[in-house]
Amino acid sequence: MIPPAFEYYAPHSVDEAVALLRRFNGEAKVLAGGHSLIPLMKLRLAEPAALIDINRIPNLSFIQEEGTHLRIGATTRTNDLLDSELLRRSYPILPDAAQEIADPLVRNLGTVGGNVCHGDPGNDLPACMLALGAELVTVGPKGSRTLPVSDFYKDTFVTALDPTELLVEVRVPKARARQGSAYQKIEKRVGDFAIAGAAANLLLDASGRVETAGIALTGVGPTAILASAASGALVGQSPDDQHLGHAATLAGTAADPNSDLRGPAEYKRAMASVLTRRALDRALARARGGG
Amino acid sequence: MSAEAPHVKGGLGQSILRKEDARFIRGKGNYVDDIKLPGMLYLDITRSPYAHAKITAIRTEKALKVPGVLAVITGKDLAAANLAWMPTLMSDKQMVLPTDTVMYQAQEVAAVVADSRYAAADGAAAVEVDYEPLPVVTNPFKALEPGAPVIRTDRKEQSNHIWHWETGDKAGTEEAFRSAEVVVGQDLYIPRIHVSSMETCGCIAHMDSVSGRFTIYMTTQAPHAIRTVYALVTGLPEQNIRVVSPDIGGGFGGKVPVYPGYVLASVASIKTGHPVKWVEDRSENLQADSFARDYHIHAEVAARKDGTVTALKVKTLADHGYTDAAANPSKFPAGLFHIITGSYPFAKAFVEVDAAYTNKPPGGIAYRCSFRVTEAVYTIERMMDILAHRLKVDPAELRLKNFIPPDAFPYKSALGWTYDSGNYAGALKKAMEIIDYAGLRREQAEKRRRGELMGIGISSFTEIVGAGPSHTFDILGLKMFDSAEVRIHPTGKVIARFGTKSQGQGHETTYAQILAEELGIPADDIRVEEGDTDTAPYGLGTYASRSTPTAGAAASMAARKIREKAKKIAAHLLEVSPDDIEWKDYAFRVKGVPTKSKTMQDVAFAAYTNHPQGTEAGLEAVDYYDPPNMTYPFGSYICVVDIDKETGQVKVRRFVAVDDCGTIINPMIVDGQIHGGLTMGFAPALLEEIQYDENGNIHGGSFMEYLVPTAVETPHWETAKTVTPSPHHPIGAKGVGESATVGAPPAIANAVVDALQPYGVEHIDIPIHPWKVWQIIHAGAPKTG
Ligand SMILES: Cc1cc2nc3c(=O)[nH]c(=O)nc-3n(C[C@H](O)[C@H](O)[C@H](O)COP(=O)(O)OP(=O)(O)OC[C@H]3O[C@@H](n4cnc5c(N)ncnc54)[C@H](O)[C@@H]3O)c2cc1C
């Protein structure tokens, strides 16, 4: 449980951090909350030559609406999601998920950026970001780019992020009236990764039909999964029992789980449906102005 | 306690705060890893990635080049000193380091000694080992099939079968089954689990080459036994060996065995002349330290149509990993498994157990249970529910109908145990009343009509603890007494030392309370010490809920010896004959003139300043207590669960635990033991399990996968007591450390199975994961008429 020796840097600016990442050219790792990276290093499953600690970079921790977007800084702590009045009111899926992530000790240190970048299908925020249609803003040696989170996850622990790039913020389209979102997760024990999780985001039109929908799944495939067929089936429909049920079934079809200690694949697939339905119900109630 | 009743501060039955907590809650405990000796080196271990493989080469050059690494120890080095293998308690042998073959994943392969923990870890990673994988057997049934790869080729018997043991009346039992009106049978698997105490195992070994003294600070539950074993195995003179067991962060049986790491640190210290510290990390602890359970059981109960049980038949296959290193000091290879007739008067019973080797870590420790009692209680309490289900009678009613009645004690069981005392119906009725059993059954019936799943489960267990009488127990020949050495200082304060070793049980408090009661000296004035073999009297240590039954009894006996002498001094002070003195209301009083009295404090001062002629000065006594019998704590637990039909998740809504551990020394500590024990019984029922795939890869080898319950899932425990003292213990106390761990799993399993009755299930193996429940619900209700 002791990692091999590594170098440690604590830059004070994004540029400095990127310069260091460039210098190590893939051999360095960004250290944010450390609650995924350090366990891997202790098990010697990750042996980076250097850690670039981004915790001292100012202005990377924030939650604010600006123009058309909600912006969340990369080093925003998981607990900050829980404490934010703005999120509770307009983006409740994020406090929902934060509440399900590990325990207060982990949430105090773990960051939104780390949760999104780690690429573990068990992480809860990726599915939320997929359902919300988020974008990721990164800075690398070639400058800044913005990429949709739907293009981000390639495989377990493999993302579109270049090892010399730093994620600086996550952007979510600004919440509108008649929008509701929710996250549902079941786990064997609190703090365990999900048996399955489902994220739902619904926007209703003035007539109460579904204008846009986002559905995504945690823990039931090599990455978080965007269940496009499921959300697509809801668009333009009335969010009644039949349509929501159908979407939930389609979400189960989108799941691609493995059998493991958390259960056989068929169970996890069924749970993807059950949880999608529960998340949709919750999101709908919120879109209609309920809790 | 009424205000005017005479009592001593901190005496029996008082919930005084634990003396040890002052340091624990301040983070000022002193655990092995807190101890730092000058010049101390660190040891780390290279482990096998394979469950079964030939070692074709070990290259240490790279490791020795790591800055700070001083030495690498391999099996060949140990073989040269005849230390590559060590004996187990079960007359088997265990590798310290392999010379040619590894037999489980995470087995120790080489040890690296360095001047820092970091260098040692880098060195361990740099040891290069070439393996040639061998066929792996992880299933004990397959291990016994003809043609299975033989794991222990070192043994004369070229087979994976270790031993067969049977007890009871085979012919009589068969006969009872032939004539039975009803027979129920069930396969039950109790999976491999791990104690996962908060503190992992470790030691600092120090061979002082000048004085010839060998000192080892060690996470051990039995320091004296370790000292003697070290003396016998190494040939070091026993007076030159000192074993210190400092504060211990949980033992639960996991700190009884001698692990290779202890031996390696000892060898490393002898080799380097420095103190050497070895402390395992969490994964090593989970993957390589002794496991518990792993019993494949087939049980059958014979009964009459009216529900009266008549006979019990049990056939079990025990998975021991690659060696039988069970921490079992009884004369029976399967420990006390034959307590399996439980709380019921089976006229006939027969139990047989076979043990097999597999490519898994060794062990078979009694995880918070006296040597296979958990396995026994789980089996009988599940079987009683299955019988109730088959006969369509209420499980509470079936138990009440069958219980051994209070007037039948001492009761001799069909398998040879003499139960000391009990009132089983009393405990069950109390639990039923607290939880409103009848009301719950009504609620359940209503919910069933609505299609909701709610279950009620009962466990009315009988424990057997306090090993133990020397006719039935020994550790390598050492009888299983335990000891107290009590000395009263001139000012009436006390130092008392014991052969046991608390790992969190609160001995510093409870022993002081027993002595307070016996001596009339406030518990605050009594200092209790354990764990240093240079100072403590010889004892066999703490496990199997034995400390109160043995050392607690010794405390009483030693105090009574002191009272005998003190009485003479009191008589001298009061100028009467000792025959005219009685010990009453915590003082020596002149018979008939109770106001003429001397306290123990008065006597203590006189013992050093004014002792009568013809008596020795001083006031102290030692007692070595060999218990005449085991103690048999019991209780009834009732659990209520609700099940989410869509997800299969089980929620324990209520759990009432009525325990009877005889006389209660400290109600708060007893409740603490029950709370912890219930949580440790809840864990394997719903969460914990160590599995292996067919290649012997461990699943559940870290806290990522081995799910120890947190405060969030842990139910709210409702506890209550009945008090049926043990007739043979000086203060009537029984052990209580393990009752709840033993009693809880079947209550939870029974509740879940009860909830799923609409689906016709009679059994689900623990741990009951949500997916198991979901599969049953998903398969749907059976189409019965
Ligand atoms: C006991 C325990 C239970 C847990 N349970 C859950 C759970 O239920 N659900 C869940 O979602 N998570 C869980 N986690 C993980 C936790 O939420 C982590 O904090 C999170 O996955 C990673 O965030 P971090 O800030 O700690 O990242 P780190 O561990 O510091 O980094 C993780 C990875 O992301 C990279 N990275 C981090 N920030 C950036 C950035 N700004 N730019 C580029 N790369 C970056 C790092 O280089 C590293 O590869 C658990 C962790 C623990 C220890």
XYZ file of N, CA, C and O in Angstrom, chain B residues 231-360:
520
model
N 9.525 -20.491 22.503
C 10.585 -21.187 23.224
C 10.746 -22.608 22.677
O 11.859 -23.076 22.437
N 9.603 -23.273 22.464
C 9.667 -24.658 22.011
C 10.190 -24.747 20.585
O 10.964 -25.638 20.251
N 9.780 -23.796 19.723
C 10.161 -23.892 18.311
C 11.603 -23.417 18.093
O 12.350 -24.009 17.333
N 12.021 -22.358 18.803
C 13.347 -21.796 18.519
C 14.425 -22.326 19.458
O 15.604 -22.193 19.177
N 14.021 -22.893 20.592
C 15.010 -23.334 21.557
C 15.551 -22.209 22.430
O 16.395 -22.431 23.283
N 15.057 -20.978 22.230
C 15.487 -19.891 23.126
C 14.949 -20.171 24.533
O 13.824 -20.645 24.681
N 15.754 -19.878 25.573
C 15.240 -20.104 26.934
C 14.044 -19.184 27.205
O 14.085 -17.995 26.868
N 13.020 -19.727 27.830
C 11.757 -18.988 27.929
C 11.897 -17.702 28.745
O 11.215 -16.720 28.485
N 12.820 -17.685 29.730
C 12.957 -16.459 30.527
C 13.554 -15.331 29.705
O 13.490 -14.164 30.089
N 14.156 -15.676 28.573
C 14.736 -14.647 27.713
C 13.781 -14.174 26.633
O 14.158 -13.410 25.764
N 12.565 -14.672 26.678
C 11.576 -14.249 25.685
C 10.529 -13.390 26.379
O 10.003 -13.768 27.422
N 10.259 -12.252 25.792
C 9.220 -11.386 26.334
C 8.251 -11.039 25.205
O 8.657 -10.513 24.170
N 7.016 -11.394 25.415
C 5.985 -11.059 24.426
C 5.126 -9.949 25.016
O 4.607 -10.091 26.129
N 5.010 -8.859 24.268
C 4.186 -7.754 24.739
C 3.049 -7.545 23.738
O 3.284 -7.357 22.551
N 1.869 -7.628 24.255
C 0.702 -7.341 23.440
C 0.166 -6.002 23.928
O -0.479 -5.925 24.963
N 0.474 -4.922 23.219
C 0.044 -3.607 23.703
C -1.441 -3.409 23.407
O -2.164 -4.391 23.313
N -1.904 -2.197 23.241
C -3.314 -2.036 22.866
C -3.554 -2.760 21.545
O -2.734 -2.700 20.627
N -4.689 -3.421 21.475
C -5.012 -4.219 20.291
C -6.310 -3.686 19.709
O -7.305 -3.561 20.419
N -6.282 -3.394 18.433
C -7.445 -2.812 17.779
C -8.354 -3.845 17.170
O -8.574 -3.880 15.971
N -8.885 -4.701 18.004
C -9.797 -5.737 17.528
C -9.049 -7.015 17.215
O -8.007 -7.000 16.557
N -9.572 -8.108 17.706
C -8.947 -9.410 17.451
C -9.923 -10.348 16.770
O -9.676 -10.821 15.671
N -11.016 -10.631 17.464
C -12.097 -11.464 16.922
C -11.608 -12.828 16.448
O -12.184 -13.413 15.539
N -10.524 -13.304 17.028
C -9.964 -14.592 16.605
C -8.865 -14.452 15.581
O -8.018 -15.315 15.436
N -8.857 -13.343 14.867
C -7.868 -13.151 13.802
C -6.468 -12.913 14.321
O -5.496 -12.995 13.570
N -6.343 -12.643 15.616
C -5.016 -12.409 16.173
C -4.607 -13.532 17.119
O -3.785 -13.346 18.013
N -5.203 -14.693 16.907
C -4.747 -15.882 17.629
C -3.620 -16.585 16.861
O -2.621 -16.958 17.450
N -3.725 -16.738 15.554
C -2.698 -17.516 14.842
C -1.324 -16.832 14.836
O -1.214 -15.628 15.031
N -0.312 -17.634 14.571
C 1.024 -17.102 14.304
C 1.153 -17.012 12.789
O 1.129 -18.019 12.093
N 1.247 -15.794 12.291
C 1.353 -15.608 10.841
C 2.823 -15.593 10.423
O 3.697 -15.220 11.217
N 3.090 -15.937 9.171
C 4.483 -15.927 8.698
C 5.186 -14.596 8.963
O 6.378 -14.588 9.282
N 4.470 -13.482 8.851
C 5.107 -12.173 9.047
C 5.782 -12.041 10.404
O 6.863 -11.462 10.510
N 5.156 -12.590 11.436
C 5.762 -12.521 12.781
C 7.103 -13.264 12.795
O 8.088 -12.806 13.365
N 7.084 -14.459 12.167
C 8.295 -15.274 12.172
C 9.377 -14.594 11.339
O 10.549 -14.547 11.725
N 8.953 -14.011 10.212
C 9.928 -13.354 9.338
C 10.574 -12.164 10.034
O 11.780 -11.955 9.943
N 9.768 -11.375 10.757
C 10.342 -10.235 11.472
C 11.321 -10.738 12.535
O 12.378 -10.140 12.759
N 10.976 -11.850 13.176
C 11.865 -12.414 14.196
C 13.177 -12.865 13.566
O 14.264 -12.553 14.065
N 13.073 -13.587 12.460
C 14.284 -14.037 11.767
C 15.105 -12.830 11.321
O 16.331 -12.794 11.469
N 14.403 -11.815 10.798
C 15.112 -10.635 10.296
C 15.856 -9.926 11.417
O 16.958 -9.407 11.233
N 15.264 -9.914 12.613
C 15.942 -9.259 13.728
C 17.161 -10.059 14.161
O 18.217 -9.496 14.464
N 17.005 -11.370 14.181
C 18.151 -12.211 14.545
C 19.275 -12.010 13.532
O 20.444 -11.881 13.875
N 18.863 -11.893 12.250
C 19.845 -11.758 11.183
C 20.545 -10.395 11.216
O 21.736 -10.303 10.977
N 19.812 -9.332 11.529
C 20.386 -7.988 11.430
C 20.827 -7.426 12.777
O 21.566 -6.448 12.821
N 20.328 -7.991 13.863
C 20.636 -7.439 15.177
C 19.836 -6.187 15.500
O 20.028 -5.574 16.541
N 18.945 -5.791 14.622
C 18.113 -4.597 14.850
C 16.688 -5.002 15.184
O 16.238 -6.065 14.779
N 15.963 -4.125 15.853
C 14.516 -4.359 15.935
C 13.922 -4.267 14.526
O 14.324 -3.407 13.748
N 12.987 -5.154 14.221
C 12.385 -5.162 12.884
C 10.871 -5.086 13.028
O 10.261 -5.903 13.722
N 10.300 -4.084 12.379
C 8.842 -3.928 12.418
C 8.206 -4.469 11.143
O 8.672 -4.195 10.040
N 7.162 -5.235 11.340
C 6.324 -5.662 10.212
C 4.886 -5.334 10.552
O 4.389 -5.743 11.602
N 4.251 -4.563 9.700
C 2.824 -4.289 9.871
C 2.164 -4.490 8.518
O 2.554 -3.854 7.536
N 1.222 -5.388 8.471
C 0.603 -5.675 7.175
C -0.363 -4.566 6.797
O -0.896 -3.870 7.660
N -0.590 -4.410 5.511
C -1.577 -3.433 5.080
C -2.939 -4.111 4.962
O -3.073 -5.317 5.185
N -3.938 -3.318 4.635
C -5.310 -3.827 4.650
C -5.495 -4.981 3.662
O -6.149 -5.971 3.968
N -4.932 -4.860 2.465
C -5.131 -5.920 1.482
C -4.462 -7.206 1.942
O -5.009 -8.297 1.798
N -3.259 -7.071 2.490
C -2.573 -8.275 2.986
C -3.403 -8.933 4.078
O -3.544 -10.150 4.135
N -3.956 -8.103 4.946
C -4.774 -8.610 6.041
C -5.969 -9.387 5.502
O -6.273 -10.492 5.945
N -6.631 -8.818 4.503
C -7.836 -9.469 3.976
C -7.491 -10.685 3.125
O -8.248 -11.643 3.073
N -6.364 -10.630 2.443
C -6.072 -11.675 1.472
C -5.314 -12.849 2.057
O -5.447 -13.971 1.572
N -4.494 -12.592 3.077
C -3.605 -13.664 3.516
C -3.832 -14.111 4.956
O -3.426 -15.218 5.319
N -4.451 -13.303 5.778
C -4.662 -13.735 7.161
C -5.792 -14.752 7.222
O -6.607 -14.849 6.315
N -5.832 -15.451 8.342
C -6.807 -16.527 8.478
C -8.226 -16.057 8.238
O -8.638 -15.013 8.726
N -8.944 -16.869 7.514
C -10.357 -16.624 7.235
C -11.194 -17.279 8.337
O -10.676 -17.974 9.200
N -12.500 -17.106 8.235
C -13.422 -17.821 9.114
C -14.496 -18.503 8.266
O -14.681 -18.161 7.100
N -15.189 -19.451 8.907
C -16.320 -20.200 8.292
C -15.839 -21.069 7.108
O -14.925 -21.787 7.229
N -16.522 -20.926 5.966
C -16.273 -21.781 4.797
C -16.670 -23.225 5.075
O -15.893 -24.150 4.900
N -17.912 -23.387 5.510
C -18.467 -24.707 5.809
C -19.610 -24.995 4.843
O -20.535 -24.196 4.703
N -19.517 -26.143 4.199
C -20.611 -26.623 3.343
C -21.371 -27.668 4.142
O -20.832 -28.741 4.440
N -22.592 -27.347 4.498
C -23.323 -28.155 5.477
C -24.556 -28.782 4.833
O -25.270 -28.112 4.073
N -24.785 -30.033 5.135
C -26.085 -30.619 4.823
C -26.699 -31.067 6.146
O -26.101 -31.844 6.883
N -27.884 -30.557 6.436
C -28.517 -30.879 7.716
C -29.888 -31.477 7.476
O -30.586 -31.093 6.533
N -30.260 -32.421 8.337
C -31.605 -32.995 8.283
C -32.167 -33.070 9.692
O -31.460 -33.425 10.633
N -33.443 -32.705 9.795
C -34.124 -32.776 11.085
C -35.281 -33.756 10.960
O -36.040 -33.713 9.984
N -35.385 -34.637 11.938
C -36.538 -35.542 12.003
C -37.470 -35.038 13.100
O -37.012 -34.568 14.152
N -38.771 -35.128 12.839
C -39.733 -34.609 13.813
C -41.025 -35.402 13.736
O -41.258 -36.156 12.787
N -41.817 -35.195 14.772
C -43.172 -35.741 14.704
C -44.080 -34.723 14.018
O -43.750 -33.547 13.903
N -45.254 -35.185 13.610
C -46.180 -34.304 12.889
C -46.573 -33.097 13.731
O -46.864 -32.023 13.215
N -46.566 -33.285 15.053
C -46.950 -32.169 15.916
C -45.812 -31.171 16.104
O -45.950 -30.206 16.845
N -44.684 -31.426 15.446
C -43.579 -30.482 15.496
C -42.490 -30.833 16.497
O -41.458 -30.173 16.539
N -42.678 -31.844 17.297
C -41.647 -32.223 18.263
C -40.433 -32.771 17.511
O -40.555 -33.727 16.744
N -39.288 -32.156 17.748
C -38.095 -32.629 17.036
C -37.566 -33.879 17.719
O -37.616 -34.014 18.949
N -37.039 -34.795 16.917
C -36.576 -36.062 17.494
C -35.113 -36.343 17.186
O -34.395 -36.846 18.035
N -34.670 -36.024 15.983
C -33.286 -36.365 15.650
C -32.704 -35.368 14.667
O -33.430 -34.729 13.900
N -31.362 -35.262 14.723
C -30.638 -34.312 13.877
C -29.442 -35.023 13.256
O -28.724 -35.757 13.936
N -29.269 -34.791 11.962
C -28.179 -35.445 11.241
C -27.489 -34.374 10.411
O -28.157 -33.631 9.683
N -26.178 -34.273 10.524
C -25.455 -33.207 9.836
C -24.202 -33.758 9.178
O -23.424 -34.482 9.816
N -24.044 -33.426 7.925
C -22.835 -33.849 7.206
C -22.210 -32.600 6.599
O -22.884 -31.832 5.913
N -20.950 -32.400 6.883
C -20.329 -31.122 6.530
C -18.998 -31.317 5.839
O -18.236 -32.226 6.191
N -18.739 -30.455 4.872
C -17.419 -30.417 4.260
C -16.785 -29.065 4.610
O -17.335 -28.001 4.310
N -15.644 -29.148 5.266
C -14.958 -27.942 5.736
C -13.819 -27.617 4.783
O -12.987 -28.481 4.497
N -13.796 -26.379 4.307
C -12.723 -25.939 3.411
C -11.654 -25.258 4.262
O -11.898 -24.210 4.846
N -10.469 -25.866 4.320
C -9.437 -25.332 5.207
C -8.339 -24.585 4.482
O -7.348 -24.219 5.082
N -8.508 -24.391 3.150
C -7.384 -23.790 2.456
C -6.246 -24.803 2.372
O -6.477 -26.006 2.506
N -5.007 -24.320 2.195
C -3.950 -25.277 1.900
C -3.385 -25.992 3.142
O -2.599 -26.914 3.035
N -3.781 -25.519 4.328
C -3.339 -26.229 5.528
C -4.393 -26.042 6.603
O -5.108 -25.042 6.601
N -4.489 -27.010 7.486
C -5.426 -26.847 8.593
C -4.728 -26.069 9.694
O -4.031 -26.619 10.537
N -4.919 -24.760 9.639
C -4.329 -23.878 10.648
C -5.437 -23.306 11.514
O -5.359 -22.168 11.973
N -6.502 -24.077 11.707
C -7.619 -23.584 12.512
C -7.125 -23.219 13.910
O -6.293 -23.915 14.489
N -7.652 -22.127 14.412
C -7.289 -21.684 15.760
C -8.252 -22.334 16.738
O -9.112 -21.684 17.310
N -8.112 -23.600 16.900
C -9.107 -24.380 17.625
C -8.405 -25.191 18.708
O -7.727 -26.165 18.408
N -8.543 -24.812 19.964
C -7.838 -25.511 21.027
C -8.630 -26.676 21.620
O -8.223 -27.231 22.632
N -9.762 -27.025 21.017
C -10.541 -28.126 21.598
C -9.980 -29.449 21.113
O -9.152 -29.500 20.213
N -10.455 -30.509 21.714
C -9.980 -31.819 21.303
C -10.699 -32.307 20.047
O -10.466 -33.406 19.582
N -11.607 -31.481 19.508
C -12.417 -31.913 18.371
C -11.997 -31.142 17.129
O -11.928 -29.912 17.172
N -11.718 -31.844 16.034
C -11.211 -31.141 14.845
C -12.171 -30.083 14.311
O -11.721 -29.100 13.721
N -13.475 -30.266 14.504
C -14.422 -29.246 14.052
C -14.855 -28.368 15.216
O -15.954 -27.812 15.230
N -14.006 -28.235 16.205
C -14.292 -27.344 17.320
C -15.533 -27.776 18.068
O -15.742 -28.957 18.343
N -16.368 -26.798 18.376
C -17.565 -27.070 19.178
C -18.804 -27.155 18.295
O -19.920 -26.872 18.722
N -18.570 -27.549 17.029
C -19.657 -27.624 16.058
C -20.820 -28.481 16.583
O -21.967 -28.282 16.211
N -20.500 -29.410 17.470
C -21.562 -30.303 17.952
C -22.406 -29.679 19.059
O -23.181 -30.385 19.711
N -22.345 -28.352 19.184
C -23.363 -27.648 19.966
C -24.608 -27.466 19.081
O -25.590 -26.807 19.451
N -24.542 -28.094 17.932
C -25.539 -27.883 16.873
C -26.954 -28.342 17.238
O -27.910 -27.973 16.565
N -27.110 -29.114 18.312
C -28.485 -29.440 18.705
C -29.168 -28.212 19.321
O -30.387 -28.216 19.516
N -28.387 -27.192 19.635
C -28.943 -25.889 19.990
C -29.810 -25.897 21.228
O -29.497 -26.549 22.228
N -30.909 -25.189 21.143
C -31.777 -25.002 22.308
C -32.850 -26.090 22.415
O -33.813 -25.923 23.149
N -32.648 -27.171 21.689
C -33.726 -28.158 21.558
C -33.282 -29.544 22.031
O -32.141 -29.951 21.774
N -34.196 -30.283 22.657
C -33.824 -31.564 23.266
C -33.863 -32.721 22.261
O -34.664 -33.643 22.407
N -33.009 -32.661 21.252
C -32.943 -33.779 20.311
C -32.525 -35.033 21.075
O -31.501 -35.020 21.769
N -33.289 -36.079 20.925
C -32.926 -37.311 21.626
C -31.749 -37.980 20.936
O -30.909 -38.612 21.576
N -31.687 -37.845 19.632
C -30.615 -38.490 18.874
C -29.982 -37.470 17.938
O -30.690 -36.639 17.340
N -28.687 -37.570 17.793
C -28.012 -36.680 16.845
C -26.726 -37.325 16.378
O -26.083 -38.092 17.112
N -26.385 -36.995 15.159
C -25.135 -37.496 14.591
C -24.564 -36.422 13.675
O -25.265 -35.862 12.831
N -23.276 -36.143 13.883
C -22.614 -35.100 13.104
C -21.334 -35.658 12.514
O -20.568 -36.308 13.227
N -21.131 -35.445 11.242
C -19.829 -35.802 10.673
C -19.292 -34.653 9.844
O -20.042 -33.941 9.184
N -17.992 -34.483 9.935
C -17.326 -33.396 9.215
C -16.099 -33.957 8.520
O -15.332 -34.721 9.124
N -15.932 -33.612 7.260
C -14.706 -33.926 6.534
C -14.029 -32.610 6.191
O -14.697 -31.622 5.911
N -12.726 -32.622 6.197
C -11.999 -31.394 5.899
C -11.154 -31.597 4.654
O -10.595 -32.679 4.442
N -11.099 -30.555 3.824
C -10.376 -30.657 2.559
C -9.406 -29.500 2.397
O -9.630 -28.406 2.907
N -8.334 -29.796 1.669
C -7.403 -28.745 1.265
C -7.864 -28.123 -0.050
O -8.362 -28.816 -0.933
N -7.692 -26.831 -0.164
C -7.919 -26.125 -1.429
C -6.824 -25.067 -1.583
O -6.089 -24.791 -0.626
N -6.738 -24.466 -2.751
C -5.731 -23.420 -2.975
C -6.226 -22.080 -2.468
O -6.450 -21.140 -3.232
N -6.416 -22.026 -1.195
C -6.859 -20.791 -0.547
C -6.016 -20.585 0.703
O -5.399 -21.526 1.199
